[in-house]
Coordinates of C-alpha atoms in Angstrom, one line a residue:
Chain O
M1 CA -10.3 -29.2 43.0
I2 CA -10.4 -25.8 41.3
K3 CA -12.6 -22.9 42.5
G4 CA -12.7 -19.5 40.9
R5 CA -14.5 -16.7 39.1
V6 CA -15.0 -16.7 35.3
H7 CA -13.5 -14.2 33.0
K8 CA -15.5 -14.8 29.8
Y9 CA -14.4 -14.0 26.2
G10 CA -15.7 -14.7 22.7
A11 CA -14.4 -16.6 19.7
N12 CA -10.9 -16.7 18.2
I13 CA -8.9 -15.2 21.1
D14 CA -5.5 -15.2 19.5
T15 CA -2.0 -15.5 21.0
D16 CA -1.2 -11.8 20.3
G17 CA -4.3 -11.1 22.4
I18 CA -3.1 -13.5 25.2
I19 CA 0.5 -12.2 25.2
P20 CA 1.9 -9.7 22.8
A21 CA 5.2 -10.7 21.0
R22 CA 6.9 -7.7 22.4
Y23 CA 7.3 -9.7 25.6
A24 CA 8.4 -12.8 23.8
N25 CA 12.0 -12.7 25.0
L26 CA 10.8 -12.7 28.7
S27 CA 10.6 -16.1 30.4
D28 CA 9.5 -15.4 34.0
P29 CA 5.9 -16.6 34.3
Y30 CA 5.0 -13.9 36.9
E31 CA 6.4 -11.1 34.7
L32 CA 4.6 -12.5 31.6
G33 CA 1.4 -12.9 33.7
K34 CA 1.4 -9.1 34.3
H35 CA 1.0 -8.6 30.5
C36 CA -1.5 -11.4 29.9
M37 CA -4.5 -10.3 27.8
E38 CA -3.3 -6.6 27.8
N39 CA -3.9 -6.1 24.1
I40 CA -7.6 -7.0 24.4
D41 CA -8.4 -6.5 28.1
V42 CA -6.1 -3.9 29.7
N43 CA -7.0 -4.5 33.4
F44 CA -7.1 -8.3 33.2
S45 CA -4.1 -9.0 35.3
K46 CA -5.2 -6.6 38.0
R47 CA -8.7 -8.1 38.1
V48 CA -7.6 -11.7 38.3
K49 CA -7.6 -13.5 41.7
L50 CA -5.5 -16.6 42.1
G51 CA -7.5 -19.6 40.9
D52 CA -9.8 -17.7 38.6
I53 CA -10.9 -19.3 35.3
I54 CA -10.7 -18.0 31.7
M55 CA -13.7 -19.0 29.5
A56 CA -14.1 -18.5 25.8
T57 CA -16.2 -19.8 22.9
T58 CA -14.4 -21.3 19.9
N59 CA -10.8 -21.6 18.6
F60 CA -9.2 -20.2 21.8
G61 CA -5.4 -19.7 21.4
C62 CA -5.3 -19.4 17.6
G63 CA -2.2 -17.9 16.0
S64 CA 1.4 -18.2 17.0
S65 CA 3.2 -21.2 18.5
R66 CA 4.5 -19.1 21.4
E67 CA 4.5 -21.2 24.5
I68 CA 4.5 -18.0 26.6
A69 CA 0.8 -17.8 25.8
P70 CA -0.2 -20.6 28.3
I71 CA 2.7 -19.7 30.5
S72 CA 1.5 -16.1 30.9
I73 CA -2.1 -17.4 31.6
K74 CA -0.7 -19.6 34.4
G75 CA 1.6 -16.8 35.5
A76 CA -1.4 -14.5 35.9
G77 CA -2.9 -16.9 38.4
I78 CA -5.5 -18.6 36.2
S79 CA -6.2 -22.2 37.2
C80 CA -7.8 -23.5 33.9
V81 CA -9.3 -22.4 30.6
I82 CA -12.7 -23.7 29.5
A83 CA -13.7 -23.3 25.8
K84 CA -15.9 -24.9 23.2
S85 CA -12.8 -25.6 21.1
F86 CA -9.0 -24.8 21.2
A87 CA -6.5 -24.1 18.5
R88 CA -4.2 -27.1 18.1
I89 CA -0.8 -25.7 18.9
F90 CA -2.2 -23.9 22.0
F91 CA -3.8 -27.2 23.1
R92 CA -0.4 -29.0 23.0
N93 CA 1.4 -26.2 24.7
A94 CA -1.0 -25.9 27.6
I95 CA -0.9 -29.7 28.2
N96 CA 2.9 -29.6 28.0
I97 CA 3.3 -26.9 30.6
G98 CA 0.5 -28.1 32.9
L99 CA -2.3 -25.6 32.3
P100 CA -5.5 -27.6 32.4
L101 CA -7.9 -27.1 29.5
I102 CA -11.5 -28.1 29.5
E103 CA -13.7 -28.5 26.4
S104 CA -17.4 -28.1 27.2
K105 CA -20.0 -26.4 25.0
D106 CA -22.6 -26.7 27.8
A107 CA -20.5 -25.0 30.4
V108 CA -19.7 -22.2 28.1
D109 CA -23.3 -21.7 26.9
N110 CA -24.6 -21.7 30.5
T111 CA -22.1 -19.6 32.3
D112 CA -21.8 -15.8 32.5
N113 CA -18.9 -13.5 33.1
G114 CA -18.2 -13.4 36.9
N115 CA -20.0 -16.7 37.8
E116 CA -18.2 -18.8 40.3
L117 CA -17.2 -22.4 39.2
E118 CA -16.0 -25.4 41.0
I119 CA -14.2 -28.0 38.9
D120 CA -13.1 -31.5 39.6
L121 CA -10.4 -32.2 36.9
S122 CA -10.3 -35.9 37.5
S123 CA -14.0 -36.5 37.0
G124 CA -14.5 -33.6 34.5
K125 CA -17.4 -32.3 36.6
I126 CA -17.9 -28.5 36.3
K127 CA -20.2 -27.0 38.8
N128 CA -21.6 -23.4 38.3
L129 CA -22.0 -22.4 42.0
T130 CA -23.7 -19.1 41.0
K131 CA -26.4 -20.8 39.0
D132 CA -26.3 -24.2 40.7
K133 CA -25.8 -26.2 37.5
I134 CA -23.5 -29.1 36.7
F135 CA -21.8 -29.8 33.3
T136 CA -19.4 -32.5 32.1
A137 CA -16.2 -31.9 30.2
I138 CA -15.4 -33.8 27.0
P139 CA -12.8 -36.3 28.2
Y140 CA -9.3 -36.1 26.8
P141 CA -8.1 -38.8 24.4
D142 CA -6.3 -41.7 26.2
F143 CA -2.9 -40.7 25.0
V144 CA -3.3 -37.1 26.2
R145 CA -4.5 -38.5 29.6
E146 CA -1.3 -40.6 29.7
L147 CA 0.8 -37.5 29.1
I148 CA -1.0 -35.6 31.9
S149 CA -0.7 -38.4 34.4
A150 CA 3.0 -38.8 33.6
G151 CA 3.4 -35.1 34.7
G152 CA 3.7 -33.5 31.2
L153 CA 5.6 -34.3 28.0
I154 CA 9.1 -33.8 29.5
E155 CA 8.4 -36.3 32.3
Y156 CA 6.7 -38.7 29.9
T157 CA 9.8 -38.5 27.6
R158 CA 12.1 -39.2 30.6
K159 CA 10.0 -42.3 31.4
R160 CA 10.1 -43.5 27.8
L161 CA 13.8 -43.0 27.7
K162 CA 14.1 -44.7 31.1
I163 CA 16.0 -41.7 32.6
G164 CA 15.6 -42.0 36.4
G165 CA 15.3 -39.5 39.2
K166 CA 15.6 -35.7 38.9
Chain J
M1 CA -4.2 -42.3 1.7
T2 CA -3.7 -38.6 1.0
I3 CA -0.2 -37.2 0.5
A4 CA -0.1 -36.0 4.2
E5 CA -1.2 -39.4 5.5
K6 CA 1.4 -41.2 3.4
I7 CA 4.2 -39.0 4.7
L8 CA 2.9 -39.5 8.3
A9 CA 2.6 -43.3 7.8
A10 CA 6.1 -43.5 6.4
H11 CA 7.6 -41.6 9.3
A12 CA 5.7 -43.7 11.8
S13 CA 6.9 -46.9 10.1
K14 CA 3.3 -47.9 9.4
S15 CA 1.8 -49.1 6.2
K16 CA -1.4 -47.2 6.9
V17 CA -2.6 -44.4 9.2
K18 CA -6.2 -43.0 9.7
P19 CA -7.4 -39.6 10.7
G20 CA -7.7 -39.3 14.5
E21 CA -5.1 -42.0 15.1
F22 CA -2.3 -41.1 17.6
I23 CA 1.1 -41.9 16.2
N24 CA 4.8 -41.3 17.0
V25 CA 6.7 -40.0 14.0
K26 CA 10.4 -39.6 13.2
V27 CA 11.3 -36.1 12.1
D28 CA 13.6 -35.0 9.2
L29 CA 14.2 -31.5 10.6
V30 CA 13.5 -29.6 13.8
M31 CA 13.5 -25.8 13.8
A32 CA 13.3 -23.1 16.4
H33 CA 14.0 -19.3 16.3
D34 CA 15.3 -16.6 18.6
L35 CA 11.9 -16.2 20.4
T36 CA 11.1 -19.9 20.8
A37 CA 14.5 -21.7 21.1
G38 CA 15.3 -20.3 24.6
I39 CA 12.4 -22.2 26.2
A40 CA 13.2 -25.2 24.0
V41 CA 16.8 -25.3 25.3
D42 CA 15.6 -25.0 29.0
Q43 CA 13.2 -27.9 28.4
F44 CA 15.8 -29.9 26.5
N45 CA 18.1 -29.6 29.5
K46 CA 15.3 -30.9 31.8
I47 CA 15.0 -34.2 29.8
G48 CA 18.5 -35.3 31.0
I49 CA 20.0 -36.1 27.6
N50 CA 23.3 -34.5 26.9
K51 CA 23.1 -34.4 23.1
V52 CA 20.6 -33.7 20.3
F53 CA 19.4 -36.7 18.3
D54 CA 21.2 -35.5 15.1
P55 CA 23.0 -32.1 15.0
K56 CA 22.5 -31.9 11.2
K57 CA 18.7 -32.1 11.7
V58 CA 18.3 -29.4 14.3
V59 CA 18.3 -25.8 13.1
F60 CA 18.1 -22.5 14.9
V61 CA 17.4 -19.4 12.9
M62 CA 17.8 -15.9 14.4
D63 CA 15.2 -13.9 12.5
H64 CA 12.5 -12.3 14.7
F65 CA 14.1 -9.5 16.7
V66 CA 17.4 -9.4 14.7
P67 CA 19.7 -7.6 14.1
N68 CA 19.3 -7.7 17.9
K69 CA 16.9 -4.9 18.9
D70 CA 17.8 -4.6 22.5
V71 CA 20.0 -6.1 25.3
V72 CA 17.5 -8.8 26.3
E73 CA 17.5 -10.0 22.7
A74 CA 21.2 -9.8 22.4
E75 CA 21.7 -11.9 25.5
Q76 CA 19.1 -14.4 24.3
V77 CA 20.8 -14.8 20.9
K78 CA 24.2 -15.1 22.6
S79 CA 23.1 -18.0 24.7
L80 CA 21.5 -19.7 21.8
R81 CA 24.7 -19.3 19.7
E82 CA 26.6 -20.9 22.5
F83 CA 24.2 -23.8 22.8
A84 CA 24.3 -24.3 19.0
K85 CA 28.1 -24.3 19.0
K86 CA 28.3 -26.8 21.9
H87 CA 25.9 -29.2 20.2
H88 CA 27.2 -28.5 16.6
L89 CA 23.7 -27.5 15.4
L90 CA 22.8 -25.7 12.2
F91 CA 22.8 -22.1 13.3
F92 CA 21.9 -19.2 10.9
E93 CA 22.2 -15.6 11.8
A94 CA 23.3 -12.3 10.1
G95 CA 25.0 -12.8 6.7
D96 CA 23.8 -16.4 6.1
A97 CA 20.4 -16.0 7.5
G98 CA 17.0 -14.4 6.7
I99 CA 13.5 -15.4 7.6
E100 CA 13.4 -19.1 8.5
H101 CA 10.5 -20.1 6.2
V102 CA 12.3 -18.4 3.3
I103 CA 15.8 -19.8 3.9
L104 CA 15.2 -23.4 4.9
P105 CA 13.7 -24.2 1.4
E106 CA 16.3 -22.0 -0.3
K107 CA 19.1 -23.9 1.4
G108 CA 17.6 -27.3 0.4
L109 CA 17.1 -28.2 4.1
V110 CA 13.5 -29.1 3.5
L111 CA 12.7 -31.5 0.6
P112 CA 9.6 -33.2 -0.8
G113 CA 8.3 -36.0 1.5
D114 CA 10.0 -34.7 4.6
L115 CA 8.4 -34.4 8.0
V116 CA 9.4 -31.1 9.6
V117 CA 8.4 -29.6 13.0
G118 CA 9.2 -26.1 14.0
A119 CA 8.7 -23.9 17.0
D120 CA 6.8 -21.4 14.9
S121 CA 3.3 -21.6 13.7
H122 CA 4.2 -20.8 10.1
T123 CA 6.3 -23.9 9.8
C124 CA 3.4 -25.1 7.6
T125 CA 5.0 -23.1 4.8
Y126 CA 7.1 -26.1 3.6
G127 CA 3.9 -27.9 2.4
A128 CA 4.5 -26.0 -0.9
L129 CA 7.4 -28.5 -1.4
G130 CA 5.2 -31.6 -0.8
A131 CA 6.5 -32.0 2.7
F132 CA 4.4 -32.4 5.9
S133 CA 5.4 -29.6 8.2
T134 CA 3.7 -28.1 11.2
G135 CA 4.2 -25.7 14.1
M136 CA 4.5 -26.7 17.7
G137 CA 5.5 -25.1 21.0
S138 CA 9.0 -25.0 22.5
T139 CA 8.5 -28.1 24.8
D140 CA 7.4 -30.3 21.9
I141 CA 10.4 -29.1 19.9
A142 CA 12.7 -29.8 22.9
V143 CA 11.5 -33.4 22.8
A144 CA 12.0 -33.6 19.1
M145 CA 15.5 -32.2 19.4
A146 CA 16.4 -34.8 22.0
T147 CA 14.7 -37.9 20.5
G148 CA 14.1 -37.2 16.8
E149 CA 10.5 -38.2 17.4
I150 CA 7.2 -36.5 18.4
W151 CA 3.6 -37.6 18.9
M152 CA 1.0 -36.5 16.5
K153 CA -2.7 -37.0 15.9
V154 CA -3.3 -37.8 12.2
P155 CA -5.3 -34.9 10.8
P156 CA -8.2 -35.4 8.3
T157 CA -7.5 -33.8 4.9
I158 CA -9.7 -31.2 3.3
K159 CA -9.2 -30.9 -0.5
F160 CA -9.4 -27.4 -2.0
V161 CA -9.9 -27.3 -5.8
Y162 CA -9.4 -24.0 -7.6
H163 CA -10.8 -23.7 -11.2
G164 CA -10.5 -21.0 -13.8
N165 CA -7.9 -18.4 -14.8
L166 CA -6.6 -15.8 -12.4
K167 CA -6.8 -12.1 -13.2
R168 CA -3.7 -10.0 -13.4
W169 CA -2.5 -9.0 -9.9
V170 CA -4.3 -11.9 -8.3
G171 CA -2.0 -14.6 -6.8
G172 CA -1.4 -17.0 -4.0
K173 CA -2.0 -14.4 -1.3
D174 CA -5.5 -13.6 -2.7
L175 CA -6.4 -17.3 -3.1
I176 CA -5.5 -18.1 0.5
L177 CA -7.2 -14.9 1.9
Y178 CA -10.3 -15.7 -0.2
T179 CA -10.3 -19.2 1.1
I180 CA -10.0 -18.1 4.7
G181 CA -12.7 -15.6 4.1
Q182 CA -14.9 -18.4 2.9
I183 CA -14.2 -21.0 5.6
G184 CA -13.2 -18.8 8.6
V185 CA -10.1 -18.8 10.9
D186 CA -11.2 -22.2 12.3
G187 CA -12.5 -23.6 9.0
A188 CA -9.7 -26.1 8.8
L189 CA -9.1 -26.7 12.5
Y190 CA -6.8 -29.7 13.1
S191 CA -6.9 -30.6 9.4
T192 CA -4.5 -30.7 6.5
M193 CA -5.4 -28.4 3.6
E194 CA -4.5 -30.0 0.2
F195 CA -4.4 -27.3 -2.5
T196 CA -5.3 -28.6 -6.0
G197 CA -6.8 -27.7 -9.4
E198 CA -5.7 -26.2 -12.7
V199 CA -5.1 -22.8 -11.0
I200 CA -2.7 -24.4 -8.6
D201 CA -0.9 -26.2 -11.4
K202 CA -0.1 -22.8 -13.0
L203 CA 0.9 -21.1 -9.7
S204 CA 4.5 -20.2 -9.1
M205 CA 6.5 -21.8 -6.2
D206 CA 6.6 -18.4 -4.5
S207 CA 2.8 -18.2 -4.6
R208 CA 2.5 -21.8 -3.3
F209 CA 4.8 -20.9 -0.3
T210 CA 2.4 -18.0 0.4
M211 CA -0.6 -20.3 0.4
A212 CA 0.9 -23.0 2.5
N213 CA 2.2 -20.4 4.9
M214 CA -1.3 -19.2 5.8
A215 CA -2.9 -22.6 6.2
I216 CA -2.4 -22.0 10.0
E217 CA -4.6 -18.9 9.6
A218 CA -7.5 -21.3 8.9
G219 CA -6.6 -23.3 11.9
A220 CA -4.9 -26.1 9.9
K221 CA -2.1 -28.3 11.1
A222 CA -0.6 -28.3 7.6
G223 CA -1.1 -27.1 4.0
I224 CA 0.2 -29.3 1.2
F225 CA 0.7 -29.4 -2.5
K226 CA 1.5 -32.3 -4.8
V227 CA 5.0 -32.3 -6.3
D228 CA 5.1 -31.3 -10.0
Q229 CA 7.6 -30.0 -12.6
K230 CA 7.8 -26.6 -10.8
T231 CA 8.6 -28.2 -7.5
L232 CA 11.3 -30.3 -9.0
E233 CA 12.9 -27.4 -10.8
Y234 CA 13.0 -25.5 -7.4
V235 CA 14.3 -28.6 -5.5
K236 CA 16.8 -30.0 -8.0
K237 CA 19.3 -27.2 -7.8
R238 CA 19.1 -27.2 -4.0
A239 CA 18.8 -30.8 -2.8
K240 CA 21.9 -32.4 -1.3
R241 CA 20.2 -35.6 -0.3
P242 CA 17.6 -37.9 -1.8
Y243 CA 13.9 -37.2 -1.3
K244 CA 10.6 -38.9 -1.8
I245 CA 7.5 -37.9 -3.8
Y246 CA 4.0 -38.9 -2.5
E247 CA 0.7 -38.6 -4.3
T248 CA -2.8 -38.9 -3.0
D249 CA -4.5 -42.1 -4.1
E250 CA -7.3 -41.6 -6.6
T251 CA -9.8 -43.5 -4.5
E252 CA -9.0 -41.4 -1.5
E253 CA -11.9 -39.9 0.5
Y254 CA -11.4 -36.4 1.9
S255 CA -13.2 -35.2 5.0
Q256 CA -14.4 -32.3 2.8
I257 CA -14.0 -31.1 -0.8
M258 CA -14.2 -27.4 -1.4
E259 CA -14.4 -26.2 -5.1
Y260 CA -13.9 -22.6 -6.1
D261 CA -14.1 -20.9 -9.5
V262 CA -11.6 -18.1 -9.0
S263 CA -11.7 -16.5 -12.5
N264 CA -13.5 -13.5 -11.2
I265 CA -11.9 -12.9 -7.9
E266 CA -10.1 -9.6 -7.3
P267 CA -7.1 -8.9 -5.0
Q268 CA -8.4 -9.6 -1.5
I269 CA -8.0 -7.3 1.5
A270 CA -8.3 -8.7 5.1
F271 CA -9.8 -6.1 7.4
P272 CA -8.9 -5.7 11.1
H273 CA -8.7 -7.7 13.2
S274 CA -8.9 -11.1 11.6
P275 CA -7.6 -12.8 8.4
E276 CA -11.2 -14.0 7.7
N277 CA -12.6 -10.4 7.3
T278 CA -11.9 -10.3 3.6
K279 CA -13.2 -8.0 0.9
P280 CA -12.4 -7.6 -2.8
V281 CA -10.3 -4.5 -3.3
S282 CA -13.1 -2.8 -5.3
Q283 CA -15.3 -2.8 -2.1
V284 CA -12.8 -1.5 0.3
G285 CA -13.9 2.2 0.2
D286 CA -11.7 5.1 1.2
I287 CA -9.1 3.9 3.7
K288 CA -6.1 6.2 4.3
I289 CA -2.9 4.5 5.4
D290 CA 0.2 5.5 7.3
Q291 CA 2.5 2.6 6.7
V292 CA 3.1 -0.1 4.1
V293 CA 5.1 -3.3 4.8
I294 CA 6.2 -5.5 2.0
G295 CA 8.0 -8.7 3.1
S296 CA 7.7 -11.5 5.7
C297 CA 7.6 -15.3 5.5
T298 CA 4.3 -14.9 3.6
N299 CA 5.4 -12.4 0.9
G300 CA 9.1 -11.7 1.1
R301 CA 10.2 -13.8 -1.9
L302 CA 11.5 -12.6 -5.3
D303 CA 8.2 -12.8 -7.1
D304 CA 6.7 -10.7 -4.4
L305 CA 9.3 -8.0 -4.7
R306 CA 9.1 -8.1 -8.5
D307 CA 5.3 -7.4 -8.3
A308 CA 5.9 -4.5 -5.9
A309 CA 8.7 -3.1 -8.0
M310 CA 6.7 -3.3 -11.2
I311 CA 4.0 -1.1 -9.5
L312 CA 6.5 1.3 -7.9
D313 CA 8.6 1.8 -11.1
K314 CA 9.1 5.5 -11.9
K315 CA 6.4 6.3 -9.3
K316 CA 6.7 8.2 -5.9
I317 CA 5.5 7.0 -2.6
H318 CA 2.8 9.2 -1.0
K319 CA 4.5 11.8 1.2
E320 CA 2.5 10.8 4.3
V321 CA 3.2 7.1 3.9
R322 CA 6.2 5.1 5.2
C323 CA 6.9 2.2 2.9
I324 CA 9.2 -0.5 4.3
V325 CA 10.4 -3.3 2.0
I326 CA 12.0 -6.3 3.6
P327 CA 13.5 -9.1 1.4
G328 CA 13.0 -12.5 3.1
S329 CA 16.5 -13.7 2.8
Q330 CA 20.0 -12.7 1.7
E331 CA 19.5 -14.7 -1.5
V332 CA 16.2 -12.8 -2.3
Y333 CA 18.0 -9.5 -1.4
L334 CA 20.9 -10.2 -3.7
N335 CA 18.7 -11.3 -6.6
A336 CA 16.5 -8.2 -6.1
L337 CA 19.6 -6.1 -6.2
K338 CA 20.8 -7.7 -9.4
E339 CA 17.4 -7.2 -11.1
G340 CA 17.4 -3.5 -10.2
L341 CA 14.4 -3.9 -7.9
I342 CA 16.1 -2.4 -4.9
E343 CA 17.0 0.7 -6.9
R344 CA 13.4 1.1 -7.9
F345 CA 12.2 0.9 -4.3
I346 CA 14.7 3.5 -3.1
K347 CA 14.0 5.8 -6.0
A348 CA 10.3 5.6 -5.3
G349 CA 11.0 6.6 -1.7
A350 CA 10.7 3.2 0.1
I351 CA 13.2 2.1 2.7
V352 CA 14.7 -1.3 2.3
S353 CA 15.6 -3.4 5.5
T354 CA 17.9 -6.3 6.0
P355 CA 15.9 -9.6 6.2
T356 CA 14.0 -9.8 9.5
C357 CA 10.5 -10.7 10.8
G358 CA 10.6 -7.3 12.6
P359 CA 7.4 -5.4 12.2
C360 CA 5.2 -8.4 11.5
V361 CA 5.3 -9.3 15.2
G362 CA 5.5 -5.8 16.4
G363 CA 9.2 -6.4 17.2
H364 CA 11.1 -3.5 15.6
M365 CA 11.7 -2.0 12.1
G366 CA 8.3 -0.4 11.8
V367 CA 6.2 -0.8 14.9
L368 CA 2.8 1.0 14.7
A369 CA 1.5 3.9 17.0
S370 CA -2.1 4.2 18.2
D371 CA -4.7 5.1 15.5
E372 CA -2.3 4.3 12.7
K373 CA -3.3 2.2 9.7
C374 CA -1.0 -0.2 7.9
I375 CA -1.4 -2.3 4.8
S376 CA 0.9 -5.2 5.1
T377 CA 1.8 -8.3 3.0
T378 CA 2.2 -10.3 6.3
N379 CA -0.1 -13.0 7.7
R380 CA -1.9 -11.7 10.8
N381 CA -3.9 -8.6 11.5
F382 CA -4.7 -9.4 15.1
I383 CA -5.2 -6.6 17.7
G384 CA -1.7 -5.3 18.7
R385 CA 0.1 -7.6 16.3
M386 CA 2.3 -4.9 14.8
G387 CA 2.6 -2.6 17.8
S388 CA -0.1 -0.5 19.4
P389 CA -3.4 -2.4 20.2
K390 CA -5.1 0.8 18.8
A391 CA -3.5 0.4 15.4
E392 CA -5.2 -1.2 12.4
I393 CA -3.7 -3.8 10.0
Y394 CA -5.0 -4.6 6.6
L395 CA -3.5 -7.7 4.9
A396 CA -3.0 -7.8 1.1
N397 CA -0.7 -9.0 -1.7
P398 CA 2.5 -7.1 -2.6
A399 CA 1.0 -5.3 -5.7
V400 CA -1.9 -3.9 -3.7
A401 CA 0.5 -2.8 -0.9
A402 CA 2.7 -1.1 -3.4
A403 CA -0.2 0.6 -5.2
S404 CA -1.5 1.8 -1.8
A405 CA 1.9 3.2 -1.0
I406 CA 1.7 5.5 -4.0
T407 CA -1.8 6.8 -3.4
G408 CA -1.8 6.8 0.4
K409 CA -5.0 4.8 0.6
I410 CA -5.9 1.1 -0.1
T411 CA -5.8 0.9 -3.9
D412 CA -6.3 -1.6 -6.7
P413 CA -3.0 -2.1 -8.6
E414 CA -5.0 -1.6 -11.9
E415 CA -5.6 2.0 -10.9
V416 CA -2.0 3.2 -10.6

């Protein structure tokens, strides 16, 4: 169960906005997290509390293939991203590194910046505690669910190749 | 099926695929660069396989922050060089390198009918060759490096048809900016953009690379062109292995068909901070600029430098403007030198850099300060893309960039 406050943004939040390329040769999630969103929202990383939620309208994560975009979001302490739609490379990257993404037009249209949400990832139920409203996420395709339940793409691949134990 | 669907079906060992279907495909080439290969190597090591699926099909190109801009980068490149050596990968840096999306086609590493994945969003560039190529993140690339396979969702294909005759100084960059201006930065989300029409038939390979390169800027998974005489001329002298040509079936249904008469379009300028904020050059108004960048995986090829040199010939760059020209590869650089283009740039007062992505990602070789304005032939004008988040980036073709370097403000090439 996820519980946190919403940081709400608009359409086409790009990967240079999420994490500038000048940090692209860093790899520590916590360090990257300190610079998350700094191009478009200077105080973001200071404002975020562990478990908070990013919300945006359409095409979240457009632009570069940089995997440090979802890594920096996770590193900043964000528990999940809710949007009306996601850019495709960002979508794959987030699933691969274990940052939950939720697609729900209703939730986005009916939630304001600062609202508190409670989310059950397994059922896809999104509860806006501030407004006492419930929304439902668009379910993932079966294959993507299989990837997530395997523990991400690396674990899924290990299973496929029958590579045992860590 | 469309060209894209046929390539995907062939690589999934299926006779037919449909948009929306999840498939597992075999890849012909896997690419990563200095900023994305590090995480790919870490993830590769976690899989628990001790070798890549085929060392001749895995390529690392050091191009973004090179020649190494700082110690962090130097250490990164060093460890990638060691990994590449250990696994006998194709590894390009320094003298035999350049920008990945310029050099892989040049070296004949991507050919028609190929399926290519790269840890760089502009991997879609190779669609100009009639290949299906797309960008992914480092973890996907790690799995492709290990297994030679990756999962994909078959994208629907949108057909773009361009009619008419292009005006002078209007080329591939203007067609793709115009298109993105029409459909928006998510106008082709998850789709393949197939570029067709009599205008495309006449378009040079360099202009086709520019268009395919920016398909991602409309949210597309791939951009693709059918193979014709121009493609074959480009490919024949470079290919060292057989390749396959696919064509869209005449009966094929596209998810959408967009038709444009482009006879009257002018050079297009994308205003800050999105490639969809396009205006024809005549409607730009008075915009003073501090810096001009001519280069990148979008516009760093020979035709691009020829256009810029033609405008700059026997002219002087405005005294308050820094004009940076970056050939996309050593081959482009050498040809530009032989044709006298480099001399023209230097005599005009431009600086010429070794091939690098450099300023396009705000890495080095021309990072912007606050309140500066730059006109650039690159592909993204997002906030902070080229340095300070308080800088402004205008995207344009190389002729417009060169004309603007002379006058110090955004200028139609017809006016210089």
